[in-house]
């Protein structure tokens, strides 16, 4: 399934930029030069510091290959299969590692994602839930936006589902190293279908999260 069929899922700074390997290398080269100027503007004497000499290139590579790699990579291939036995219980995957960067300060927020759906016509391969979280996470954004994107995408690919639930808990470096400098956890969630309308389904989802902690 082509994730870009819903263009509203990815727009603004978190959009996808389809590139070849050669184009990504060119982006790294241009970003390296730009970061050299940025460090110069900060009056950092990086050229005479052995520990900082290659920092502009390291930073550029870390953004393209890791921090926002989702922007430059193809969406995960989603394997789905027919729900032969018409399973109508909750499919839950919890404690999925989540690493992203905030669009405001370009500092990381790191935590766990918990996702669930009640299948209709199809079920997804279990590893695909992890891959969906990873792909959407690796781009600049807010945690609220990330929560909504994962939810809306799962709702699209889980054809005929009876409900989708996404909860993300994360610690934000922009909160603990600047401003008030507090060490707290932000929690966001998006529920639909039975998870929103049926208290028993919603309670079961939250109990699953408590159970695996």
PDB file of C-alpha atoms in Angstrom:
ATOM      1  CA  UNK A   1       0.000   0.000   0.000  1.00  0.00           C
ATOM      2  CA  UNK A   2       1.276   3.448  -0.942  1.00  0.00           C
ATOM      3  CA  UNK A   3       1.485   5.605   2.161  1.00  0.00           C
ATOM      4  CA  UNK A   4       1.443   8.766   0.080  1.00  0.00           C
ATOM      5  CA  UNK A   5      -2.141   8.101  -1.009  1.00  0.00           C
ATOM      6  CA  UNK A   6      -3.041  10.245   2.012  1.00  0.00           C
ATOM      7  CA  UNK A   7      -0.870  13.278   1.364  1.00  0.00           C
ATOM      8  CA  UNK A   8      -2.121  15.066   4.468  1.00  0.00           C
ATOM      9  CA  UNK A   9      -0.296  12.528   6.636  1.00  0.00           C
ATOM     10  CA  UNK A  10       3.069  13.991   5.700  1.00  0.00           C
ATOM     11  CA  UNK A  11       3.397  17.679   4.997  1.00  0.00           C
ATOM     12  CA  UNK A  12       5.327  20.681   6.231  1.00  0.00           C
ATOM     13  CA  UNK A  13       8.816  19.960   7.638  1.00  0.00           C
ATOM     14  CA  UNK A  14       8.081  16.262   8.191  1.00  0.00           C
ATOM     15  CA  UNK A  15       7.259  15.503   4.565  1.00  0.00           C
ATOM     16  CA  UNK A  16       8.948  12.769   2.559  1.00  0.00           C
ATOM     17  CA  UNK A  17      11.740  13.723   0.180  1.00  0.00           C
ATOM     18  CA  UNK A  18      12.393  10.758  -2.086  1.00  0.00           C
ATOM     19  CA  UNK A  19      16.110  10.665  -2.896  1.00  0.00           C
ATOM     20  CA  UNK A  20      18.720   8.388  -4.352  1.00  0.00           C
ATOM     21  CA  UNK A  21      21.842   7.441  -2.415  1.00  0.00           C
ATOM     22  CA  UNK A  22      23.850   9.920  -4.480  1.00  0.00           C
ATOM     23  CA  UNK A  23      21.364  12.681  -3.696  1.00  0.00           C
ATOM     24  CA  UNK A  24      21.580  11.919   0.017  1.00  0.00           C
ATOM     25  CA  UNK A  25      25.361  12.171  -0.144  1.00  0.00           C
ATOM     26  CA  UNK A  26      24.962  15.571  -1.793  1.00  0.00           C
ATOM     27  CA  UNK A  27      22.564  16.662   0.952  1.00  0.00           C
ATOM     28  CA  UNK A  28      25.132  15.619   3.573  1.00  0.00           C
ATOM     29  CA  UNK A  29      27.832  17.604   1.777  1.00  0.00           C
ATOM     30  CA  UNK A  30      25.678  20.740   1.569  1.00  0.00           C
ATOM     31  CA  UNK A  31      24.519  20.372   5.183  1.00  0.00           C
ATOM     32  CA  UNK A  32      28.146  19.977   6.309  1.00  0.00           C
ATOM     33  CA  UNK A  33      29.073  23.307   4.742  1.00  0.00           C
ATOM     34  CA  UNK A  34      25.999  24.955   6.248  1.00  0.00           C
ATOM     35  CA  UNK A  35      26.784  23.612   9.715  1.00  0.00           C
ATOM     36  CA  UNK A  36      30.342  24.895   9.469  1.00  0.00           C
ATOM     37  CA  UNK A  37      28.865  28.373   8.973  1.00  0.00           C
ATOM     38  CA  UNK A  38      26.453  27.810  11.852  1.00  0.00           C
ATOM     39  CA  UNK A  39      29.280  26.932  14.233  1.00  0.00           C
ATOM     40  CA  UNK A  40      31.262  29.912  12.964  1.00  0.00           C
ATOM     41  CA  UNK A  41      28.267  32.143  13.700  1.00  0.00           C
ATOM     42  CA  UNK A  42      28.271  30.799  17.264  1.00  0.00           C
ATOM     43  CA  UNK A  43      31.968  31.781  17.501  1.00  0.00           C
ATOM     44  CA  UNK A  44      32.977  28.183  18.251  1.00  0.00           C
ATOM     45  CA  UNK A  45      36.648  27.558  17.471  1.00  0.00           C
ATOM     46  CA  UNK A  46      35.917  24.092  16.119  1.00  0.00           C
ATOM     47  CA  UNK A  47      38.702  23.996  13.517  1.00  0.00           C
ATOM     48  CA  UNK A  48      41.394  24.046  16.213  1.00  0.00           C
ATOM     49  CA  UNK A  49      39.726  21.457  18.427  1.00  0.00           C
ATOM     50  CA  UNK A  50      40.558  17.825  17.504  1.00  0.00           C
ATOM     51  CA  UNK A  51      37.255  16.686  19.039  1.00  0.00           C
ATOM     52  CA  UNK A  52      35.219  19.123  16.932  1.00  0.00           C
ATOM     53  CA  UNK A  53      37.143  19.089  13.666  1.00  0.00           C
ATOM     54  CA  UNK A  54      34.704  16.736  11.907  1.00  0.00           C
ATOM     55  CA  UNK A  55      31.618  17.782  13.842  1.00  0.00           C
ATOM     56  CA  UNK A  56      29.845  19.515  10.926  1.00  0.00           C
ATOM     57  CA  UNK A  57      30.061  16.346   8.836  1.00  0.00           C
ATOM     58  CA  UNK A  58      29.046  14.125  11.761  1.00  0.00           C
ATOM     59  CA  UNK A  59      26.006  16.287  12.445  1.00  0.00           C
ATOM     60  CA  UNK A  60      24.964  16.282   8.789  1.00  0.00           C
ATOM     61  CA  UNK A  61      25.306  12.482   8.575  1.00  0.00           C
ATOM     62  CA  UNK A  62      23.407  11.943  11.814  1.00  0.00           C
ATOM     63  CA  UNK A  63      20.444  13.936  10.520  1.00  0.00           C
ATOM     64  CA  UNK A  64      20.252  12.289   7.098  1.00  0.00           C
ATOM     65  CA  UNK A  65      21.093   8.708   8.154  1.00  0.00           C
ATOM     66  CA  UNK A  66      19.478   8.589  11.589  1.00  0.00           C
ATOM     67  CA  UNK A  67      17.583  11.495  13.158  1.00  0.00           C
ATOM     68  CA  UNK A  68      15.327  12.311  10.195  1.00  0.00           C
ATOM     69  CA  UNK A  69      16.054   9.281   8.010  1.00  0.00           C
ATOM     70  CA  UNK A  70      12.324   8.695   7.536  1.00  0.00           C
ATOM     71  CA  UNK A  71      12.196  11.818   5.376  1.00  0.00           C
ATOM     72  CA  UNK A  72      14.620  10.257   2.890  1.00  0.00           C
ATOM     73  CA  UNK A  73      13.526   6.602   2.897  1.00  0.00           C
ATOM     74  CA  UNK A  74      10.716   4.662   1.280  1.00  0.00           C
ATOM     75  CA  UNK A  75       7.737   3.775   3.455  1.00  0.00           C
ATOM     76  CA  UNK A  76       7.759   0.276   4.940  1.00  0.00           C
ATOM     77  CA  UNK A  77       6.117  -2.416   2.870  1.00  0.00           C
ATOM     78  CA  UNK A  78       2.926  -3.360   4.658  1.00  0.00           C
ATOM     79  CA  UNK A  79       2.144  -7.056   4.610  1.00  0.00           C
ATOM     80  CA  UNK A  80      -1.491  -7.807   5.329  1.00  0.00           C
ATOM     81  CA  UNK A  81      -3.386 -11.058   5.172  1.00  0.00           C
ATOM     82  CA  UNK A  82      -7.018 -12.029   5.136  1.00  0.00           C
ATOM     83  CA  UNK A  83      -8.661 -12.316   8.542  1.00  0.00           C
ATOM     84  CA  UNK A  84      -9.749 -15.892   7.849  1.00  0.00           C
ATOM     85  CA  UNK A  85     -11.223 -16.693  11.264  1.00  0.00           C
ATOM     86  CA  UNK A  86     -12.796 -13.251  11.583  1.00  0.00           C
ATOM     87  CA  UNK A  87     -10.794 -12.546  14.719  1.00  0.00           C
ATOM     88  CA  UNK A  88     -12.489  -9.582  16.384  1.00  0.00           C
ATOM     89  CA  UNK A  89     -10.357  -9.111  19.484  1.00  0.00           C
ATOM     90  CA  UNK A  90      -7.647  -6.541  20.079  1.00  0.00           C
ATOM     91  CA  UNK A  91      -4.285  -6.814  18.304  1.00  0.00           C
ATOM     92  CA  UNK A  92      -1.811  -4.979  20.527  1.00  0.00           C
ATOM     93  CA  UNK A  93       1.881  -4.171  20.225  1.00  0.00           C
ATOM     94  CA  UNK A  94       3.424  -2.292  23.115  1.00  0.00           C
ATOM     95  CA  UNK A  95       6.755  -0.875  24.239  1.00  0.00           C
ATOM     96  CA  UNK A  96       7.770  -0.039  20.672  1.00  0.00           C
ATOM     97  CA  UNK A  97      10.952   2.048  20.747  1.00  0.00           C
ATOM     98  CA  UNK A  98      10.260   5.554  19.508  1.00  0.00           C
ATOM     99  CA  UNK A  99      12.932   8.154  18.724  1.00  0.00           C
ATOM    100  CA  UNK A 100      12.135  11.452  17.053  1.00  0.00           C
ATOM    101  CA  UNK A 101      13.136  15.122  17.095  1.00  0.00           C
ATOM    102  CA  UNK A 102      10.896  18.071  17.884  1.00  0.00           C
ATOM    103  CA  UNK A 103      10.246  20.515  15.062  1.00  0.00           C
ATOM    104  CA  UNK A 104      10.640  23.457  17.446  1.00  0.00           C
ATOM    105  CA  UNK A 105      14.209  23.003  18.685  1.00  0.00           C
ATOM    106  CA  UNK A 106      15.528  19.980  16.758  1.00  0.00           C
ATOM    107  CA  UNK A 107      16.202  18.176  20.024  1.00  0.00           C
ATOM    108  CA  UNK A 108      15.288  14.531  20.498  1.00  0.00           C
ATOM    109  CA  UNK A 109      12.246  13.134  22.225  1.00  0.00           C
ATOM    110  CA  UNK A 110      12.507   9.464  23.090  1.00  0.00           C
ATOM    111  CA  UNK A 111      10.074   6.962  24.528  1.00  0.00           C
ATOM    112  CA  UNK A 112       7.658   4.153  23.784  1.00  0.00           C
ATOM    113  CA  UNK A 113       4.666   3.736  21.515  1.00  0.00           C
ATOM    114  CA  UNK A 114       1.732   1.417  22.174  1.00  0.00           C
ATOM    115  CA  UNK A 115      -0.572   0.654  19.261  1.00  0.00           C
ATOM    116  CA  UNK A 116      -3.630  -1.524  18.839  1.00  0.00           C
ATOM    117  CA  UNK A 117      -6.376  -2.228  16.356  1.00  0.00           C
ATOM    118  CA  UNK A 118      -9.433  -4.457  16.113  1.00  0.00           C
ATOM    119  CA  UNK A 119      -9.180  -6.159  12.710  1.00  0.00           C
ATOM    120  CA  UNK A 120     -11.894  -6.308  10.106  1.00  0.00           C
ATOM    121  CA  UNK A 121     -11.100  -7.691   6.670  1.00  0.00           C
ATOM    122  CA  UNK A 122      -7.324  -7.934   7.152  1.00  0.00           C
ATOM    123  CA  UNK A 123      -4.630  -8.353   9.771  1.00  0.00           C
ATOM    124  CA  UNK A 124      -1.141  -6.883   9.588  1.00  0.00           C
ATOM    125  CA  UNK A 125       2.163  -8.648  10.018  1.00  0.00           C
ATOM    126  CA  UNK A 126       3.165  -7.947  13.610  1.00  0.00           C
ATOM    127  CA  UNK A 127       6.587  -6.483  12.796  1.00  0.00           C
ATOM    128  CA  UNK A 128       4.899  -3.945  10.540  1.00  0.00           C
ATOM    129  CA  UNK A 129       3.543  -2.065  13.555  1.00  0.00           C
ATOM    130  CA  UNK A 130       7.125  -1.507  14.734  1.00  0.00           C
ATOM    131  CA  UNK A 131       8.202  -0.432  11.255  1.00  0.00           C
ATOM    132  CA  UNK A 132       5.328   2.036  10.945  1.00  0.00           C
ATOM    133  CA  UNK A 133       6.246   3.673  14.261  1.00  0.00           C
ATOM    134  CA  UNK A 134       9.927   3.835  13.294  1.00  0.00           C
ATOM    135  CA  UNK A 135       9.295   5.321   9.854  1.00  0.00           C
ATOM    136  CA  UNK A 136       6.936   8.027  11.038  1.00  0.00           C
ATOM    137  CA  UNK A 137       9.128   8.841  14.041  1.00  0.00           C
ATOM    138  CA  UNK A 138      12.295   9.606  12.097  1.00  0.00           C
ATOM    139  CA  UNK A 139      11.440  13.154  11.065  1.00  0.00           C
ATOM    140  CA  UNK A 140      11.028  16.589  12.718  1.00  0.00           C
ATOM    141  CA  UNK A 141       7.577  17.005  14.284  1.00  0.00           C
ATOM    142  CA  UNK A 142       5.593  17.347  17.471  1.00  0.00           C
ATOM    143  CA  UNK A 143       4.571  14.334  19.525  1.00  0.00           C
ATOM    144  CA  UNK A 144       0.932  15.222  18.956  1.00  0.00           C
ATOM    145  CA  UNK A 145       1.408  15.145  15.183  1.00  0.00           C
ATOM    146  CA  UNK A 146       3.290  11.847  15.360  1.00  0.00           C
ATOM    147  CA  UNK A 147       0.479  10.256  17.372  1.00  0.00           C
ATOM    148  CA  UNK A 148      -2.121  11.358  14.836  1.00  0.00           C
ATOM    149  CA  UNK A 149      -0.077  10.239  11.812  1.00  0.00           C
ATOM    150  CA  UNK A 150       0.456   6.725  13.143  1.00  0.00           C
ATOM    151  CA  UNK A 151      -3.228   6.460  14.037  1.00  0.00           C
ATOM    152  CA  UNK A 152      -4.498   7.709  10.682  1.00  0.00           C
ATOM    153  CA  UNK A 153      -2.140   5.479   8.731  1.00  0.00           C
ATOM    154  CA  UNK A 154      -3.124   2.371  10.693  1.00  0.00           C
ATOM    155  CA  UNK A 155      -6.753   3.277  10.178  1.00  0.00           C
ATOM    156  CA  UNK A 156      -6.100   3.377   6.413  1.00  0.00           C
ATOM    157  CA  UNK A 157      -4.200   0.098   6.118  1.00  0.00           C
ATOM    158  CA  UNK A 158      -6.316  -1.916   8.587  1.00  0.00           C
ATOM    159  CA  UNK A 159      -9.209  -2.197   6.161  1.00  0.00           C
ATOM    160  CA  UNK A 160     -12.607  -2.504   7.822  1.00  0.00           C
ATOM    161  CA  UNK A 161     -11.180  -2.199  11.351  1.00  0.00           C
ATOM    162  CA  UNK A 162     -13.439  -1.620  14.338  1.00  0.00           C
ATOM    163  CA  UNK A 163     -11.042   0.701  16.111  1.00  0.00           C
ATOM    164  CA  UNK A 164      -7.461   1.967  16.299  1.00  0.00           C
ATOM    165  CA  UNK A 165      -5.592   3.152  19.394  1.00  0.00           C
ATOM    166  CA  UNK A 166      -2.188   4.829  19.658  1.00  0.00           C
ATOM    167  CA  UNK A 167      -0.508   6.023  22.845  1.00  0.00           C
ATOM    168  CA  UNK A 168       2.972   7.538  22.986  1.00  0.00           C
ATOM    169  CA  UNK A 169       4.941   8.367  26.122  1.00  0.00           C
ATOM    170  CA  UNK A 170       8.194  10.280  25.693  1.00  0.00           C
ATOM    171  CA  UNK A 171      10.766  12.441  27.396  1.00  0.00           C
ATOM    172  CA  UNK A 172      11.727  15.616  25.557  1.00  0.00           C
ATOM    173  CA  UNK A 173      15.259  16.977  25.632  1.00  0.00           C
ATOM    174  CA  UNK A 174      13.907  20.443  24.825  1.00  0.00           C
ATOM    175  CA  UNK A 175      12.119  20.314  28.190  1.00  0.00           C
ATOM    176  CA  UNK A 176      14.972  18.944  30.307  1.00  0.00           C
ATOM    177  CA  UNK A 177      17.966  20.912  28.943  1.00  0.00           C
ATOM    178  CA  UNK A 178      16.386  24.326  28.321  1.00  0.00           C
ATOM    179  CA  UNK A 179      13.655  26.523  29.730  1.00  0.00           C
ATOM    180  CA  UNK A 180      12.212  25.126  32.957  1.00  0.00           C
ATOM    181  CA  UNK A 181      14.597  22.146  32.705  1.00  0.00           C
ATOM    182  CA  UNK A 182      12.294  19.506  34.145  1.00  0.00           C
ATOM    183  CA  UNK A 183      12.445  15.732  33.835  1.00  0.00           C
ATOM    184  CA  UNK A 184       8.903  14.733  32.974  1.00  0.00           C
ATOM    185  CA  UNK A 185       7.100  12.439  30.578  1.00  0.00           C
ATOM    186  CA  UNK A 186       4.634  13.591  27.956  1.00  0.00           C
ATOM    187  CA  UNK A 187       1.767  11.253  27.040  1.00  0.00           C
ATOM    188  CA  UNK A 188      -0.412  11.596  23.947  1.00  0.00           C
ATOM    189  CA  UNK A 189      -3.119   9.313  22.594  1.00  0.00           C
ATOM    190  CA  UNK A 190      -5.545   9.011  19.726  1.00  0.00           C
ATOM    191  CA  UNK A 191      -8.448   6.566  19.923  1.00  0.00           C
ATOM    192  CA  UNK A 192     -11.149   5.784  17.392  1.00  0.00           C
ATOM    193  CA  UNK A 193     -13.940   3.286  16.832  1.00  0.00           C
ATOM    194  CA  UNK A 194     -14.530   0.915  19.721  1.00  0.00           C
ATOM    195  CA  UNK A 195     -11.550   2.278  21.639  1.00  0.00           C
ATOM    196  CA  UNK A 196     -13.281   5.666  21.699  1.00  0.00           C
ATOM    197  CA  UNK A 197     -16.912   4.591  22.013  1.00  0.00           C
ATOM    198  CA  UNK A 198     -16.716   1.413  24.114  1.00  0.00           C
ATOM    199  CA  UNK A 199     -15.332   1.858  27.668  1.00  0.00           C
ATOM    200  CA  UNK A 200     -14.508  -1.871  27.939  1.00  0.00           C
ATOM    201  CA  UNK A 201     -12.322  -1.805  24.799  1.00  0.00           C
ATOM    202  CA  UNK A 202     -10.639   1.383  25.959  1.00  0.00           C
ATOM    203  CA  UNK A 203      -9.990  -0.089  29.430  1.00  0.00           C
ATOM    204  CA  UNK A 204      -8.585  -3.270  27.904  1.00  0.00           C
ATOM    205  CA  UNK A 205      -6.142  -1.236  25.794  1.00  0.00           C
ATOM    206  CA  UNK A 206      -4.860   0.651  28.832  1.00  0.00           C
ATOM    207  CA  UNK A 207      -4.670  -2.564  30.870  1.00  0.00           C
ATOM    208  CA  UNK A 208      -2.497  -4.112  28.152  1.00  0.00           C
ATOM    209  CA  UNK A 209      -0.106  -1.178  28.525  1.00  0.00           C
ATOM    210  CA  UNK A 210      -0.010  -1.598  32.327  1.00  0.00           C
ATOM    211  CA  UNK A 211       0.451  -5.369  31.963  1.00  0.00           C
ATOM    212  CA  UNK A 212       3.630  -5.154  29.875  1.00  0.00           C
ATOM    213  CA  UNK A 213       5.340  -2.533  32.022  1.00  0.00           C
TER     214      UNK A 213
END
